[in-house]
Each structure stands twice: as structure tokens, then as C-alpha cells.
Amino acid sequence: MERRSLALPRLDIAADELSFFRWGRIAGKTLVTNDAGDWLFLNESEFNDLLAGRIVEGHPLFAELQRKGVLRDGLDLDALADRMAQRNRHVGQGPSLHVVTLTARRSADDADGDMSRETAEQVVDLALQSTSPAITFELRGQGGEPVLNFNVLRHLVELARSRNQQAAGKVLSFRLLSNLSAMTEEIAEWLIANDIPVSTTLDGPADVHDWNRKWKGGSAHADVVRWIEYFNRRSLELGRHAAFQPIDALMTTTRRTIEAWQEVIDEYVGRGLHSIHLRPLDQFAFPADTWRTIGYTAHEYLDFYRRALDYILDLNRRGVDLVERVAWIFLSKILTNGDAGALDVQSPNGAGTSQIAYNFDGRVFPSDEARVVDAMGDPIFELGRVGALTIPEILRHPSVRAIAAASLLDAQPMCADCWNKPFCGVSPVYNFATQGDLFAQRPLSFRCKEHMAVSERLFELLANEGDPQTAEILKRWATAVPRLASSAGPPEERP
Ligand code: SF4
């Protein structure tokens, strides 16, 4: 067999002059990033000068590279450590998001699968033990409607508010994930009066939405848009604060969505919604024959995402106020020192340390994604029962520790060298569900491909100095605070 050899140029690297950084090629430039989330673009000769130690005092790039911790000369380690600590502040804050599955029932006349009042009280007690100064209760159903257990929902909200006022003194908020199939005017009025926003699902115009979710009788799409209009109208009539968005929507992306991507986005604009969350379905949550009907490859999804994002940006250039939430999650890390709280874009992942999920039967899980794995038949992530667990016991639980350890990107093959590492994250629970182990193979991960593609597109846009308007839109998105959707999203109706 003929032997072949590859000639590589010997890089001129002055390692003693350089701090630790990663780099990648984007839009014909070299993107340099570091663990504190600092980044900059260099052209080829600038990058070669950096590597060779030729960027010294007096060089036009010296001050910026020094400030961003890329050079050893004048490296301010304390400032670098402060910036890293700021980006990872979720680690020491205490669980702030408490996802409560109030019911597993799908219809009003099926009373099995409801969370009891006593369990809801134990959830409130446990959540308020957290050291986090802000607590959010996300109220949802498992494949069904949380408002089917409305008495317990109301009891949980009222009890949490009263216990918080008496003792805990935290910033308390609630949100409801609902497909609106069991919504009533009485419940809607109570939600608006109590400042509890609703996240529902809107998959696009009627033909797309109704193809995705086939309810018995009537039109699912007509129901959802009627309630979106109702919540918005009543919120205005009742004089709620303009910043209070009583309802927003998430979408389930099926093959049908991808075919009709532009109409889907236009539907969101037409319904007066100000954010859209383009998120792929998790293949592991569907039987193989269903996936053949509704599913797609990573390549098909990412092609859709890119076209959709570019169209949304184009709408923004024409004055439409619509934020794409996955882009927002990454932009908050790229352009600010923030963290949008999306578990699978955190390192370490906050399952059990910043999020706790409660099943309707009182079993506790480190995240709602872990609860979904249980609902699919594997209880591996169960931590114990509410009422028998304390927050310190959850934080020290071997499963929570294993998830944290398996999500440290510095220790992950590929991630450790990836320029996107400071802005990215992994979910060991997702890894387990898709590949059977907490670490999993990065090249086989749909989410790795998604995270890379989203960041890459955003940096391509930021690299284009000739398009300041787009850069301004991205900056606006980065500091916008659309309510973060649930890690798992609202209950998904399987098409
Ligand atoms: S998950 Fe993928 S995109 Fe993210 S840091 Fe790891 S290799 Fe990079």
C-alpha cells in the first residue's frame, strides 16, 4: 500500500507569552475565546503575530488582548476569575426553578394521576428551603393539562405566597405551561389577576398546528389563538403592567413545521407574539414509527434554523419585534456575562443544583428532563420523595453530583478544545436518554450540532463589520428578557 504523508507548516508559537485560549475559523477570520467568555476576531496575520509573541506593548491590539486575558503580560488573574465566577454563579445560588407536574391525567373525568394537596404543600416547603433569593414555580402537566388539577394549583400558589411572606422573603414567581385545552374564563381571570403568565404551544398556522396535535373535536389552533387573544385583551382591560406578558408560546418543530417555516414565523408575528423558540424535538421521546412521520435529520433541522433565524432578523430590520429564544440564550452568554438558565447550555449543568422537578406522585428528580426519562420507563434519576428530602440532601445526592461532573466541558473530549466551550453546555440526562451514558459521544449528539451551528451563525453575523444594524439587533436580543421557556417545554401532544 502506498504510504502517504502530510506536510504541515511548523507553527511559530511563543507559548510563554500566551495565556490560555481556544480558537476557531469563522467567516474567514480567527475567533479567539477564553473561559471567561471574552472573545475577539483576528485576521490571519494578527493571529500569527499573537501566536509568535509579536503583540507587545505599542501594538494596536495589545491593550485589547491584555484586557481580555489572552496575553500573559499583565494578566489580571483576579479579574479573569471574577468574570468566570460571574458566568457560573448559578452553581452556588441554590435551586431556583421548581418544575411541578400537577397531573398526569388527560381528561376531566379521569381523576387518577393528580398531585395531592399534601404533596403540593411539601413541594412548597422544600422549594422555599432553597438558598436562592428568587424562586420560580413552573406548573405543568405530564402530557396533559395542569389546570385539570386547578384546586391544587391554586392551593400551591396561595400557600407559597403566604409562607414566603411570613418567613422566606424571596422573589417569588410562577408560570403555567398549558396547551389551553381545558382553560376556562374563570381560571384565566384568576391567572391574570395573580400575575401568572401562561406559556402555551403554537406550532404555526391552522394546517400546521392541527396536523401536529390532533385533539378530539374542534380545532386545536382555533382554541389556542382564541385564548391568546383573550389573555392579551383581558390583561390590557384589567390595566396590568405593560411589561407583564400574560401569554407567550413555544412550538413543536415537526417535519411539517420545517416545510412551512415561513408561515410559522408569520403566524407568530400576526398573533402579536414577541418571541419564538425554535427547538428540535427529542427523537428519544418518540416511537420509531412516529419519528419516521414527524422527524428529520440534524442537517435538515439546522438548515431550517438558519433560514428561519435569517428571516426573523430580516423582520427585525423592518421594525418587527420578535426575538428567537435559542439565539437569545447564546447571545446572553456571548454579549453579556449572563446565563439564561437553560440547563443544556450550562457547564456545569444545573440539574439538581439550580432546577428540581416534582412528579405528581411526590417523587423528586434533578430536572424535568430527568422526570421525562422516568415517565418513559427508567427511574434512574429519581432522588427520593418530597417530604423526605432536604435541599442539602438533593445537592449532595450521588446522581446530582454525577450529572454535575459529567457536564464539565473542560473534561469532555472535543468540548475541552472547542472555541464554543465558554458559551455552551451539555445535558448528561439527554446524553443518557439518547446514547445510554452520561458523557456520550459528542459527534453523535444532535444538541452538540445544534449548539455549534447556532453559535457559529451568531458569530458570523457579529463578524460582519459592514452590517451594524444586525449587530445592534443581536445586542438588543442579548439584553432582552423574554421569559425563559421550560427546559422541557410545555406538554407536547404527539402528532
Ligand atoms: S457540546 Fe459541541 S459545540 Fe458545545 S462545546 Fe462541546 S463540542 Fe463544542
mmCIF file of C-alpha atoms in Angstrom, residues 95-231:
data_model
loop_
_atom_site.group_PDB
_atom_site.id
_atom_site.type_symbol
_atom_site.label_atom_id
_atom_site.label_comp_id
_atom_site.label_asym_id
_atom_site.label_seq_id
_atom_site.Cartn_x
_atom_site.Cartn_y
_atom_site.Cartn_z
ATOM 1 C CA PRO A 95 -32.192 25.680 43.209
ATOM 2 C CA SER A 96 -34.293 28.497 41.774
ATOM 3 C CA LEU A 97 -36.551 26.721 39.242
ATOM 4 C CA HIS A 98 -39.033 24.224 40.673
ATOM 5 C CA VAL A 99 -40.945 22.347 37.970
ATOM 6 C CA VAL A 100 -44.118 20.859 39.379
ATOM 7 C CA THR A 101 -46.126 18.271 37.440
ATOM 8 C CA LEU A 102 -49.599 18.748 38.857
ATOM 9 C CA THR A 103 -51.311 15.959 36.997
ATOM 10 C CA ALA A 104 -50.783 13.144 34.556
ATOM 11 C CA ARG A 105 -54.423 12.878 33.577
ATOM 12 C CA ARG A 106 -55.588 13.764 30.089
ATOM 13 C CA SER A 107 -59.286 14.396 30.660
ATOM 14 C CA ALA A 108 -61.536 15.995 33.257
ATOM 15 C CA ASP A 109 -63.279 12.743 34.207
ATOM 16 C CA ASP A 110 -60.059 10.839 34.929
ATOM 17 C CA ALA A 111 -59.071 11.756 38.497
ATOM 18 C CA ASP A 112 -56.079 9.413 38.690
ATOM 19 C CA GLY A 113 -52.666 10.985 38.427
ATOM 20 C CA ASP A 114 -53.364 14.229 40.287
ATOM 21 C CA MET A 115 -50.884 15.694 42.754
ATOM 22 C CA SER A 116 -52.492 15.802 46.207
ATOM 23 C CA ARG A 117 -52.802 18.930 48.382
ATOM 24 C CA GLU A 118 -50.429 17.383 50.891
ATOM 25 C CA THR A 119 -47.770 16.725 48.248
ATOM 26 C CA ALA A 120 -48.145 20.285 46.914
ATOM 27 C CA GLU A 121 -47.588 21.595 50.453
ATOM 28 C CA GLN A 122 -44.421 19.502 50.766
ATOM 29 C CA VAL A 123 -43.224 20.880 47.409
ATOM 30 C CA VAL A 124 -43.678 24.444 48.682
ATOM 31 C CA ASP A 125 -41.842 23.644 51.929
ATOM 32 C CA LEU A 126 -38.906 22.108 50.092
ATOM 33 C CA ALA A 127 -38.656 24.818 47.426
ATOM 34 C CA LEU A 128 -38.646 27.616 49.998
ATOM 35 C CA GLN A 129 -35.731 25.925 51.801
ATOM 36 C CA SER A 130 -33.516 26.819 48.831
ATOM 37 C CA THR A 131 -30.880 29.479 49.425
ATOM 38 C CA SER A 132 -31.743 31.063 46.073
ATOM 39 C CA PRO A 133 -33.098 34.605 46.564
ATOM 40 C CA ALA A 134 -35.550 34.048 43.694
ATOM 41 C CA ILE A 135 -37.824 31.052 43.310
ATOM 42 C CA THR A 136 -39.907 30.227 40.244
ATOM 43 C CA PHE A 137 -42.581 27.553 40.269
ATOM 44 C CA GLU A 138 -43.266 26.180 36.808
ATOM 45 C CA LEU A 139 -46.618 24.412 36.867
ATOM 46 C CA ARG A 140 -47.267 21.807 34.230
ATOM 47 C CA GLY A 141 -48.978 18.534 33.373
ATOM 48 C CA GLN A 142 -47.488 15.332 32.049
ATOM 49 C CA GLY A 143 -48.797 15.114 28.523
ATOM 50 C CA GLY A 144 -51.970 16.785 29.715
ATOM 51 C CA GLU A 145 -53.333 19.897 31.275
ATOM 52 C CA PRO A 146 -52.228 21.231 34.700
ATOM 53 C CA VAL A 147 -55.488 23.171 35.096
ATOM 54 C CA LEU A 148 -57.336 19.836 35.319
ATOM 55 C CA ASN A 149 -55.975 19.896 38.883
ATOM 56 C CA PHE A 150 -56.795 23.565 39.397
ATOM 57 C CA ASN A 151 -57.737 23.359 43.095
ATOM 58 C CA VAL A 152 -54.277 22.069 43.960
ATOM 59 C CA LEU A 153 -52.645 24.542 41.567
ATOM 60 C CA ARG A 154 -54.375 27.438 43.351
ATOM 61 C CA HIS A 155 -53.589 25.996 46.770
ATOM 62 C CA LEU A 156 -49.885 25.695 45.889
ATOM 63 C CA VAL A 157 -49.712 29.302 44.661
ATOM 64 C CA GLU A 158 -51.549 30.734 47.652
ATOM 65 C CA LEU A 159 -49.603 28.681 50.168
ATOM 66 C CA ALA A 160 -46.239 29.571 48.588
ATOM 67 C CA ARG A 161 -47.115 33.264 48.656
ATOM 68 C CA SER A 162 -48.261 33.175 52.255
ATOM 69 C CA ARG A 163 -45.289 31.120 53.545
ATOM 70 C CA ASN A 164 -42.917 33.331 51.591
ATOM 71 C CA GLN A 165 -44.433 36.459 53.109
ATOM 72 C CA GLN A 166 -44.280 35.038 56.634
ATOM 73 C CA ALA A 167 -40.775 33.646 56.551
ATOM 74 C CA ALA A 168 -38.778 33.186 53.375
ATOM 75 C CA GLY A 169 -38.838 36.713 51.863
ATOM 76 C CA LYS A 170 -37.795 35.612 48.380
ATOM 77 C CA VAL A 171 -38.698 36.984 44.974
ATOM 78 C CA LEU A 172 -41.432 34.545 44.037
ATOM 79 C CA SER A 173 -42.824 33.914 40.565
ATOM 80 C CA PHE A 174 -44.993 31.348 38.850
ATOM 81 C CA ARG A 175 -45.646 30.313 35.293
ATOM 82 C CA LEU A 176 -48.072 27.853 33.829
ATOM 83 C CA LEU A 177 -47.337 25.557 30.901
ATOM 84 C CA SER A 178 -50.636 24.795 29.253
ATOM 85 C CA ASN A 179 -51.932 23.643 25.889
ATOM 86 C CA LEU A 180 -55.120 25.541 26.859
ATOM 87 C CA SER A 181 -57.347 22.576 26.039
ATOM 88 C CA ALA A 182 -59.006 22.754 29.476
ATOM 89 C CA MET A 183 -58.772 26.505 30.069
ATOM 90 C CA THR A 184 -61.884 28.300 31.319
ATOM 91 C CA GLU A 185 -62.619 32.007 31.674
ATOM 92 C CA GLU A 186 -62.751 31.642 35.447
ATOM 93 C CA ILE A 187 -59.245 30.134 35.564
ATOM 94 C CA ALA A 188 -57.922 32.646 33.008
ATOM 95 C CA GLU A 189 -59.207 35.565 35.099
ATOM 96 C CA TRP A 190 -57.586 34.111 38.221
ATOM 97 C CA LEU A 191 -54.246 33.679 36.417
ATOM 98 C CA ILE A 192 -54.261 37.250 35.084
ATOM 99 C CA ALA A 193 -55.299 38.679 38.479
ATOM 100 C CA ASN A 194 -52.473 36.726 40.114
ATOM 101 C CA ASP A 195 -49.777 37.748 37.596
ATOM 102 C CA ILE A 196 -49.208 34.168 36.485
ATOM 103 C CA PRO A 197 -48.146 34.116 32.838
ATOM 104 C CA VAL A 198 -49.005 31.215 30.581
ATOM 105 C CA SER A 199 -46.703 29.508 28.112
ATOM 106 C CA THR A 200 -48.684 27.616 25.536
ATOM 107 C CA THR A 201 -47.851 25.906 22.280
ATOM 108 C CA LEU A 202 -48.451 27.435 18.891
ATOM 109 C CA ASP A 203 -46.980 25.458 16.050
ATOM 110 C CA GLY A 204 -47.906 27.834 13.257
ATOM 111 C CA PRO A 205 -50.995 28.397 11.125
ATOM 112 C CA ALA A 206 -54.006 26.096 11.497
ATOM 113 C CA ASP A 207 -52.933 23.440 8.995
ATOM 114 C CA VAL A 208 -49.522 23.008 10.662
ATOM 115 C CA HIS A 209 -50.719 23.254 14.270
ATOM 116 C CA ASP A 210 -53.664 20.916 13.764
ATOM 117 C CA TRP A 211 -51.522 18.399 11.871
ATOM 118 C CA ASN A 212 -49.126 18.341 14.840
ATOM 119 C CA ARG A 213 -51.769 17.881 17.536
ATOM 120 C CA LYS A 214 -54.998 16.148 16.837
ATOM 121 C CA TRP A 215 -57.433 16.733 19.667
ATOM 122 C CA LYS A 216 -60.862 15.224 19.816
ATOM 123 C CA GLY A 217 -63.305 17.517 18.080
ATOM 124 C CA GLY A 218 -62.894 21.200 17.207
ATOM 125 C CA SER A 219 -59.715 22.872 16.097
ATOM 126 C CA ALA A 220 -56.728 22.957 18.413
ATOM 127 C CA HIS A 221 -55.387 26.002 16.559
ATOM 128 C CA ALA A 222 -58.653 27.918 16.922
ATOM 129 C CA ASP A 223 -58.630 27.201 20.668
ATOM 130 C CA VAL A 224 -55.080 28.406 21.146
ATOM 131 C CA VAL A 225 -55.462 31.648 19.173
ATOM 132 C CA ARG A 226 -58.780 32.390 20.910
ATOM 133 C CA TRP A 227 -57.068 32.126 24.292
ATOM 134 C CA ILE A 228 -54.022 34.131 23.187
ATOM 135 C CA GLU A 229 -56.377 36.931 22.176
ATOM 136 C CA TYR A 230 -58.381 36.549 25.404
ATOM 137 C CA PHE A 231 -55.329 36.750 27.693
#
